[in-house]
Coordinates of C-alpha atoms and ligand atoms in Angstrom, one line a residue:
M1 CA -97.8 140.4 18.0
G2 CA -98.8 142.5 14.9
F3 CA -96.0 145.0 15.4
V4 CA -93.4 142.3 16.1
N5 CA -94.6 140.2 13.2
N6 CA -94.3 143.1 10.8
I7 CA -90.7 143.7 11.8
L8 CA -89.8 140.1 11.5
Q9 CA -91.4 140.0 8.1
Q10 CA -89.7 143.1 6.9
K11 CA -86.3 141.9 8.0
L12 CA -86.8 138.5 6.3
E13 CA -87.9 140.2 3.1
A14 CA -84.8 142.5 3.2
L15 CA -82.6 139.4 3.6
K16 CA -84.3 137.8 0.5
E17 CA -83.9 141.0 -1.4
K18 CA -80.2 141.0 -0.8
G19 CA -79.9 137.4 -1.8
N20 CA -78.7 136.4 1.7
Y21 CA -81.7 134.4 2.8
R22 CA -80.6 130.9 3.9
Y23 CA -82.1 127.9 2.2
F24 CA -81.2 124.5 3.8
L25 CA -80.7 121.5 1.7
E26 CA -82.1 118.4 3.4
V27 CA -79.2 116.0 3.2
N28 CA -79.8 112.3 3.6
K29 CA -76.3 111.5 4.8
S30 CA -74.9 108.1 4.0
A31 CA -72.2 106.5 6.2
Q32 CA -71.6 103.8 3.6
H33 CA -71.3 106.0 0.5
F34 CA -69.6 109.2 1.8
P35 CA -68.9 111.7 0.1
H36 CA -72.1 110.8 -1.8
F37 CA -75.4 111.6 -0.2
Y38 CA -79.0 111.6 -1.2
Y39 CA -81.6 114.3 -1.4
Q40 CA -85.0 115.1 -2.9
N41 CA -85.0 117.8 -5.6
E42 CA -87.7 120.5 -6.0
Q43 CA -89.7 118.1 -8.2
G44 CA -89.7 115.5 -5.4
V45 CA -87.2 113.2 -7.3
Q46 CA -84.5 111.3 -5.3
R47 CA -81.1 112.4 -6.4
S48 CA -77.5 111.8 -5.3
A49 CA -74.7 114.3 -5.1
V50 CA -71.1 114.6 -3.9
N51 CA -70.7 116.6 -0.7
W52 CA -68.0 119.3 -1.0
C53 CA -68.8 121.3 2.1
S54 CA -68.8 118.9 5.0
N55 CA -66.3 119.6 7.8
D56 CA -65.8 115.9 8.3
Y57 CA -62.3 116.3 7.0
L58 CA -61.0 112.9 8.1
C59 CA -64.4 111.1 7.6
M60 CA -64.5 110.1 11.2
S61 CA -68.3 110.4 11.4
T62 CA -68.5 107.4 9.1
E63 CA -65.7 105.3 10.7
E64 CA -67.0 101.9 11.7
E65 CA -65.0 101.8 15.0
I66 CA -66.4 105.1 16.1
I67 CA -70.0 104.2 15.3
S68 CA -69.5 100.9 17.2
R69 CA -68.1 102.7 20.2
L70 CA -71.0 105.2 20.2
S71 CA -73.7 102.4 20.0
F72 CA -71.8 100.2 22.6
T73 CA -71.7 103.1 25.2
M74 CA -75.2 104.2 24.3
H75 CA -76.6 100.7 25.0
R76 CA -74.8 100.7 28.4
S77 CA -75.4 104.3 29.5
G78 CA -78.5 105.3 27.6
T79 CA -79.1 108.2 25.2
G80 CA -78.7 111.4 27.1
S81 CA -76.7 112.3 30.3
S82 CA -80.0 113.7 31.8
G83 CA -78.2 116.3 34.0
T84 CA -76.0 119.3 34.1
R85 CA -72.4 118.6 34.9
N86 CA -73.1 119.4 38.6
I87 CA -76.3 117.4 38.9
S88 CA -75.5 113.8 37.8
G89 CA -74.2 114.8 34.3
T90 CA -70.5 114.1 34.9
T91 CA -69.8 110.6 33.9
I92 CA -66.6 108.6 33.6
H93 CA -66.8 109.3 29.8
H94 CA -66.8 113.1 30.3
R95 CA -63.8 112.9 32.6
E96 CA -61.9 110.5 30.3
L97 CA -62.4 112.8 27.3
E98 CA -61.4 115.9 29.2
S99 CA -58.2 114.2 30.4
K100 CA -57.5 113.0 26.8
L101 CA -58.0 116.5 25.4
A102 CA -55.7 118.0 28.1
N103 CA -52.9 115.5 27.3
W104 CA -53.4 116.0 23.5
H105 CA -53.0 119.8 23.8
K106 CA -50.3 119.5 26.5
K107 CA -52.4 121.5 28.9
E108 CA -53.1 120.8 32.6
N109 CA -56.9 120.4 32.1
A110 CA -59.8 120.7 29.6
L111 CA -63.5 121.5 29.9
L112 CA -66.3 120.2 27.6
F113 CA -69.1 122.2 26.2
N114 CA -72.0 121.4 23.9
G115 CA -70.1 123.0 21.0
A116 CA -67.1 125.2 20.3
Y117 CA -69.5 128.2 19.8
Q118 CA -70.7 127.8 23.4
A119 CA -67.1 127.3 24.6
N120 CA -66.0 130.5 23.0
V121 CA -69.0 132.6 24.1
T122 CA -69.0 131.2 27.7
T123 CA -65.2 131.5 28.3
L124 CA -64.8 135.0 26.9
Q125 CA -67.9 136.3 28.5
T126 CA -67.1 134.8 31.9
L127 CA -63.5 136.1 31.9
G128 CA -64.6 139.6 30.8
R129 CA -67.5 139.9 33.3
H130 CA -65.3 138.8 36.2
I131 CA -62.3 140.9 35.2
P132 CA -63.8 144.3 34.0
E133 CA -60.3 145.7 33.4
L134 CA -59.5 142.9 30.9
F135 CA -59.0 144.5 27.5
F136 CA -59.8 142.3 24.5
I137 CA -57.7 142.6 21.3
S138 CA -59.5 140.7 18.6
D139 CA -58.6 139.8 14.9
E140 CA -61.0 141.5 12.5
R141 CA -61.8 138.1 10.9
N142 CA -62.7 136.3 14.1
H143 CA -65.6 133.8 14.1
A144 CA -69.1 135.0 15.2
S145 CA -68.7 133.0 18.5
L146 CA -65.5 134.9 19.5
I147 CA -67.1 138.3 18.6
E148 CA -70.3 137.3 20.5
G149 CA -68.3 136.3 23.6
I150 CA -66.4 139.6 23.6
R151 CA -69.6 141.6 23.0
A152 CA -71.4 139.8 25.8
A153 CA -68.6 140.5 28.2
G154 CA -69.0 144.2 27.6
N155 CA -65.3 144.9 28.3
P156 CA -63.2 147.5 26.4
K157 CA -61.9 146.0 23.1
I158 CA -59.9 146.9 20.0
I159 CA -60.0 145.1 16.6
F160 CA -56.7 144.5 14.8
R161 CA -56.4 144.2 11.1
H162 CA -56.4 140.5 10.0
N163 CA -53.1 138.8 10.8
D164 CA -51.4 142.2 10.8
L165 CA -48.6 142.1 13.4
L166 CA -47.6 145.7 13.0
H167 CA -51.1 146.9 13.8
L168 CA -51.3 144.4 16.7
E169 CA -48.1 145.8 18.1
E170 CA -49.2 149.4 17.7
I171 CA -52.3 148.5 19.8
L172 CA -50.4 146.7 22.5
E173 CA -47.9 149.5 22.7
S174 CA -50.7 152.0 23.2
L175 CA -52.1 150.3 26.3
P176 CA -50.7 150.7 29.8
V177 CA -48.2 148.0 30.8
D178 CA -50.3 147.0 33.8
Q179 CA -53.6 146.8 31.9
P180 CA -54.7 143.1 31.8
K181 CA -55.1 142.2 28.1
M182 CA -56.1 139.2 26.0
I183 CA -55.3 138.6 22.3
V184 CA -58.1 136.6 20.6
F185 CA -57.5 134.9 17.3
E186 CA -58.0 131.8 15.2
S187 CA -55.1 129.5 14.0
V188 CA -56.9 128.6 10.7
Y189 CA -59.5 131.0 9.5
S190 CA -62.6 129.1 8.5
I191 CA -63.6 130.8 5.3
T192 CA -60.4 132.1 3.6
G193 CA -58.3 129.3 5.2
N194 CA -55.6 131.9 6.2
V195 CA -53.2 130.7 8.8
A196 CA -52.3 133.1 11.7
P197 CA -48.7 134.0 12.5
I198 CA -49.1 132.2 15.8
R199 CA -45.4 132.3 16.8
N200 CA -45.1 136.0 16.2
I201 CA -48.4 136.8 18.0
T202 CA -47.3 134.8 21.0
R203 CA -43.9 136.7 21.0
L204 CA -45.8 140.0 21.1
A205 CA -48.1 138.7 23.8
K206 CA -45.0 137.9 25.9
K207 CA -43.4 141.2 25.2
Y208 CA -46.5 143.2 26.2
Q209 CA -47.7 140.8 28.9
A210 CA -51.0 139.8 27.2
I211 CA -52.7 136.4 27.5
T212 CA -53.6 134.5 24.3
Y213 CA -56.9 132.8 23.3
V214 CA -56.7 130.7 20.1
D215 CA -59.7 129.1 18.3
E216 CA -58.3 125.9 16.7
V217 CA -61.7 124.6 15.5
H218 CA -60.5 124.1 11.9
A219 CA -57.1 122.8 12.9
V220 CA -57.6 120.1 15.5
G221 CA -57.2 116.7 14.0
L222 CA -55.4 118.0 10.9
Y223 CA -52.0 119.4 11.9
A224 CA -48.9 118.2 13.9
N225 CA -47.6 114.6 14.2
D226 CA -50.3 113.7 16.7
G227 CA -53.0 115.7 14.9
S228 CA -53.6 118.0 17.9
G229 CA -53.5 121.2 15.7
M230 CA -51.6 124.1 14.3
I231 CA -50.3 125.3 17.7
A232 CA -48.7 121.9 18.3
S233 CA -47.2 121.8 14.8
E234 CA -45.3 124.9 15.8
G235 CA -44.5 123.5 19.3
L236 CA -46.2 126.5 20.9
Q237 CA -48.5 124.8 23.4
D238 CA -46.7 126.5 26.4
D239 CA -47.1 129.9 24.7
V240 CA -50.8 129.9 24.2
D241 CA -52.9 130.2 27.4
I242 CA -56.3 129.0 26.2
I243 CA -57.0 126.7 23.3
N244 CA -60.5 126.3 21.9
G245 CA -61.5 123.3 19.8
T246 CA -64.5 121.3 18.4
L247 CA -65.4 117.6 18.5
S248 CA -67.8 118.1 15.6
K249 CA -65.5 118.7 12.6
A250 CA -62.3 116.6 12.1
I251 CA -63.1 114.5 15.1
G252 CA -66.5 113.7 13.5
V253 CA -68.6 113.4 16.7
F254 CA -70.2 116.4 18.5
G255 CA -69.3 119.0 21.2
G256 CA -66.6 121.6 21.9
Y257 CA -64.0 122.4 24.6
I258 CA -61.3 124.6 25.9
A259 CA -57.9 123.4 27.2
A260 CA -55.9 125.5 29.6
S261 CA -54.4 125.6 33.1
N262 CA -56.1 123.9 36.1
L263 CA -56.8 127.3 37.6
L264 CA -58.5 128.7 34.5
I265 CA -60.6 125.5 33.9
D266 CA -61.6 125.6 37.6
F267 CA -62.7 129.2 37.2
I268 CA -64.8 128.7 34.0
R269 CA -66.3 125.4 35.6
S270 CA -67.3 127.4 38.6
F271 CA -68.5 130.7 37.1
G272 CA -69.4 130.1 33.4
T273 CA -73.2 130.1 33.1
G274 CA -73.0 128.6 29.6
F275 CA -71.2 125.6 31.2
I276 CA -73.1 125.3 34.5
F277 CA -76.7 125.7 33.4
T278 CA -77.1 123.2 30.6
T279 CA -77.4 119.4 30.3
S280 CA -74.0 117.8 29.6
L281 CA -73.0 115.9 26.4
P282 CA -74.4 112.4 26.1
P283 CA -71.9 109.9 27.6
A284 CA -71.8 107.9 24.4
V285 CA -70.8 111.0 22.4
C286 CA -67.9 111.6 24.8
S287 CA -66.8 108.0 24.5
A288 CA -67.0 108.1 20.7
A289 CA -65.0 111.3 20.7
S290 CA -62.3 109.8 22.9
K291 CA -62.0 106.8 20.5
S292 CA -61.8 109.2 17.5
I293 CA -59.0 111.2 19.1
E294 CA -57.1 108.0 19.9
M295 CA -57.4 106.9 16.3
I296 CA -56.6 110.3 14.8
S297 CA -53.5 110.8 17.0
C298 CA -51.8 107.7 15.7
N299 CA -53.0 107.8 12.1
G300 CA -50.8 110.3 10.4
A301 CA -51.6 108.5 7.1
W302 CA -55.1 109.9 7.1
R303 CA -53.8 113.5 7.6
A304 CA -51.3 112.9 4.7
Q305 CA -54.2 111.6 2.5
L306 CA -56.2 114.8 3.2
H307 CA -53.3 117.2 2.6
N308 CA -52.4 115.3 -0.6
N309 CA -56.0 115.6 -1.8
V310 CA -55.8 119.4 -1.1
L311 CA -52.8 119.6 -3.5
L312 CA -54.6 117.5 -6.1
L313 CA -57.7 119.8 -5.9
R314 CA -55.7 122.9 -6.2
A315 CA -53.7 121.5 -9.2
A316 CA -57.1 120.7 -10.9
L317 CA -58.4 124.2 -10.2
N318 CA -55.2 125.7 -11.5
Q319 CA -55.5 123.7 -14.7
Q320 CA -59.0 125.1 -15.2
G321 CA -57.8 128.6 -14.5
I322 CA -60.1 128.9 -11.4
Q323 CA -58.7 131.3 -8.8
Y324 CA -58.9 130.6 -5.1
Y325 CA -57.6 132.2 -1.9
Q326 CA -53.9 131.3 -1.5
N327 CA -53.1 129.9 1.9
E328 CA -51.2 127.1 3.7
S329 CA -54.2 125.3 5.1
H330 CA -56.7 122.7 3.8
I331 CA -59.5 125.2 3.0
T332 CA -59.9 126.2 -0.6
S333 CA -62.3 129.1 -1.3
V334 CA -63.3 130.5 -4.6
K335 CA -64.4 134.1 -4.5
V336 CA -67.6 134.9 -6.4
G337 CA -68.2 138.4 -4.9
N338 CA -72.0 138.6 -5.3
S339 CA -74.6 136.8 -3.2
R340 CA -77.1 136.1 -5.9
L341 CA -74.5 134.9 -8.3
C342 CA -72.9 132.7 -5.6
K343 CA -76.3 131.1 -4.9
E344 CA -77.1 130.6 -8.6
V345 CA -73.7 128.9 -9.2
A346 CA -74.3 126.6 -6.2
D347 CA -77.8 125.8 -7.4
S348 CA -76.7 124.9 -10.9
L349 CA -73.8 122.8 -9.6
L350 CA -76.3 120.8 -7.6
S351 CA -79.0 120.4 -10.1
Q352 CA -76.9 119.9 -13.2
Q353 CA -73.7 118.3 -11.9
G354 CA -74.6 116.6 -8.6
I355 CA -72.1 118.8 -6.7
Y356 CA -73.1 120.2 -3.4
L357 CA -71.2 123.4 -2.5
Q358 CA -73.1 125.7 -0.1
P359 CA -72.7 129.4 -1.0
I360 CA -71.0 131.4 1.8
N361 CA -72.8 134.8 1.9
S362 CA -73.2 137.7 4.3
P363 CA -73.1 137.9 7.3
T364 CA -70.6 135.0 7.4
V365 CA -68.4 137.1 5.0
P366 CA -68.6 140.8 4.4
P367 CA -70.6 141.8 1.3
G368 CA -68.5 141.6 -1.8
E369 CA -66.5 138.6 -0.5
E370 CA -69.2 135.9 -1.1
C371 CA -67.5 132.7 -2.0
L372 CA -67.8 129.0 -2.6
R373 CA -65.8 127.2 0.2
I374 CA -64.5 123.9 -1.1
V375 CA -63.9 121.3 1.6
I376 CA -62.1 118.2 0.5
T377 CA -61.9 115.2 2.7
R378 CA -59.6 112.2 2.7
K379 CA -62.2 110.1 0.9
H380 CA -62.7 112.3 -2.1
Q381 CA -61.1 110.7 -5.2
L382 CA -59.4 112.1 -8.3
K383 CA -62.5 111.5 -10.4
H384 CA -64.5 113.6 -7.9
I385 CA -61.8 116.4 -8.0
N386 CA -61.7 116.5 -11.8
H387 CA -65.5 116.5 -12.1
L388 CA -65.7 119.4 -9.6
A389 CA -63.0 121.5 -11.4
H390 CA -64.6 121.0 -14.9
S391 CA -68.1 121.7 -13.7
L392 CA -67.0 124.7 -11.7
K393 CA -65.3 126.2 -14.7
K394 CA -68.3 125.6 -16.9
I395 CA -70.9 127.0 -14.5
L396 CA -68.9 129.9 -13.4
H397 CA -68.3 130.9 -17.0
E398 CA -72.0 130.5 -18.0
K399 CA -73.3 132.4 -14.9
D400 CA -70.7 135.1 -15.3
Q401 CA -71.7 135.7 -18.9
A402 CA -75.4 135.9 -17.8
Y403 CA -74.7 138.1 -14.8
R404 CA -72.1 140.6 -15.9
P405 CA -74.5 142.8 -17.9
K406 CA -76.9 142.9 -14.9
L407 CA -74.1 143.8 -12.5
E408 CA -72.8 146.5 -14.8
A409 CA -76.3 147.9 -15.2
V410 CA -76.7 148.1 -11.4
A411 CA -73.3 149.7 -11.0
A412 CA -74.2 152.3 -13.7
A413 CA -77.5 153.1 -12.0
D414 CA -75.7 153.6 -8.6
Ligands
PLP1 C1 -63.8 129.3 13.7 C2 -65.0 128.6 14.3 N1 -65.1 128.6 15.7 C3 -66.1 128.1 16.3 C4 -67.1 127.4 15.6 C5 -68.2 126.7 16.4 O1 -67.9 125.3 16.4 P1 -69.1 124.3 16.9 O2 -69.7 123.8 15.6 O3 -68.4 123.2 17.6 O4 -70.0 125.0 17.8 C6 -67.0 127.3 14.2 C7 -68.1 126.5 13.5 O5 -68.3 126.6 12.4 C8 -65.9 127.9 13.6 O6 -65.8 127.9 12.2

């Protein structure tokens, strides 16, 4: 073990050296007081803070009716499913949820996984391994789960520049017409909040006979009249072959899925090892997710509240002169550009101002693009927004003053 331990130690030290070591805050989540939560600081004192980095965009994880549905089904069906989907782990709640998801996305069928990460890896890996000629064309900003799925498949691949249609077409043009190909991208990119030109990508896919795989993890629940996502808001459900989504963010419960044709779902169900060889989601989780989707689809007012809050947040940041990535989504990220600085700003926001913003460092973003990703929910209020904008300006200014000479010294030494 000595050799292995040494390597592990060295790699962890290198991570700390670069400022990219991950420290987890132990959040004592409160369903009653969201977005406030409780935590113990380094001195062991109980403190409260406002959460600005939860993906519970519509606050569904704290919604009384969802909690009641979860506990009702759990009392009836027990805690876990206790089996893989093939061996007693397919309950009426799993099938009800899959059918609801398929209808929501206007697809023939859907398939549940224990997370969208697992859904992405399993689907891409399974398709690639069974179709060795399949050529993956992947956006350079794709999520780790999409990259991992493509890598695990081992098929030929090309990366296209982020959201760059000209580059994408150049690649498509260069491939033989009869080469099977798949374009893999996200509708809303999780860190910058950039929105993909979905309509134009699907046009290119049609022109060059490629199939399309879209990760809608940060869009489901939040876009279109029925909340089913960005693809639906553009009326493109028929033009996208495979939609990937999560039940763990806007839906507020847990799990992931794909929605596609009967044939494709049957294939992944039959050959996807990451689907076959794992215990299925707890029945109560499926039932609560079904309830959440029912409520989300007919509650446009919640979406309106969220999007209005995004506008209020951005107006407050503008007023304080704080720059953020411009985009048409609900994600507002402030670039800091240095991992240590990013962490120091986040630490001070928490200890001095009761604001919890997790620094986003490498490898989640490339070095130099470290940022604070602000996630507003429908329950944040104007007083929270103003407090965040004022505090962010103050701390960014203080830290920048303290840090600039150090950064300039490092640059000069390089
Ligand atoms: C773009 C994207 N895809 C997939 C995932 C994985 O989702 P899940 O948490 O359901 O596994 C994430 C999670 O953060 C994500 O941001």
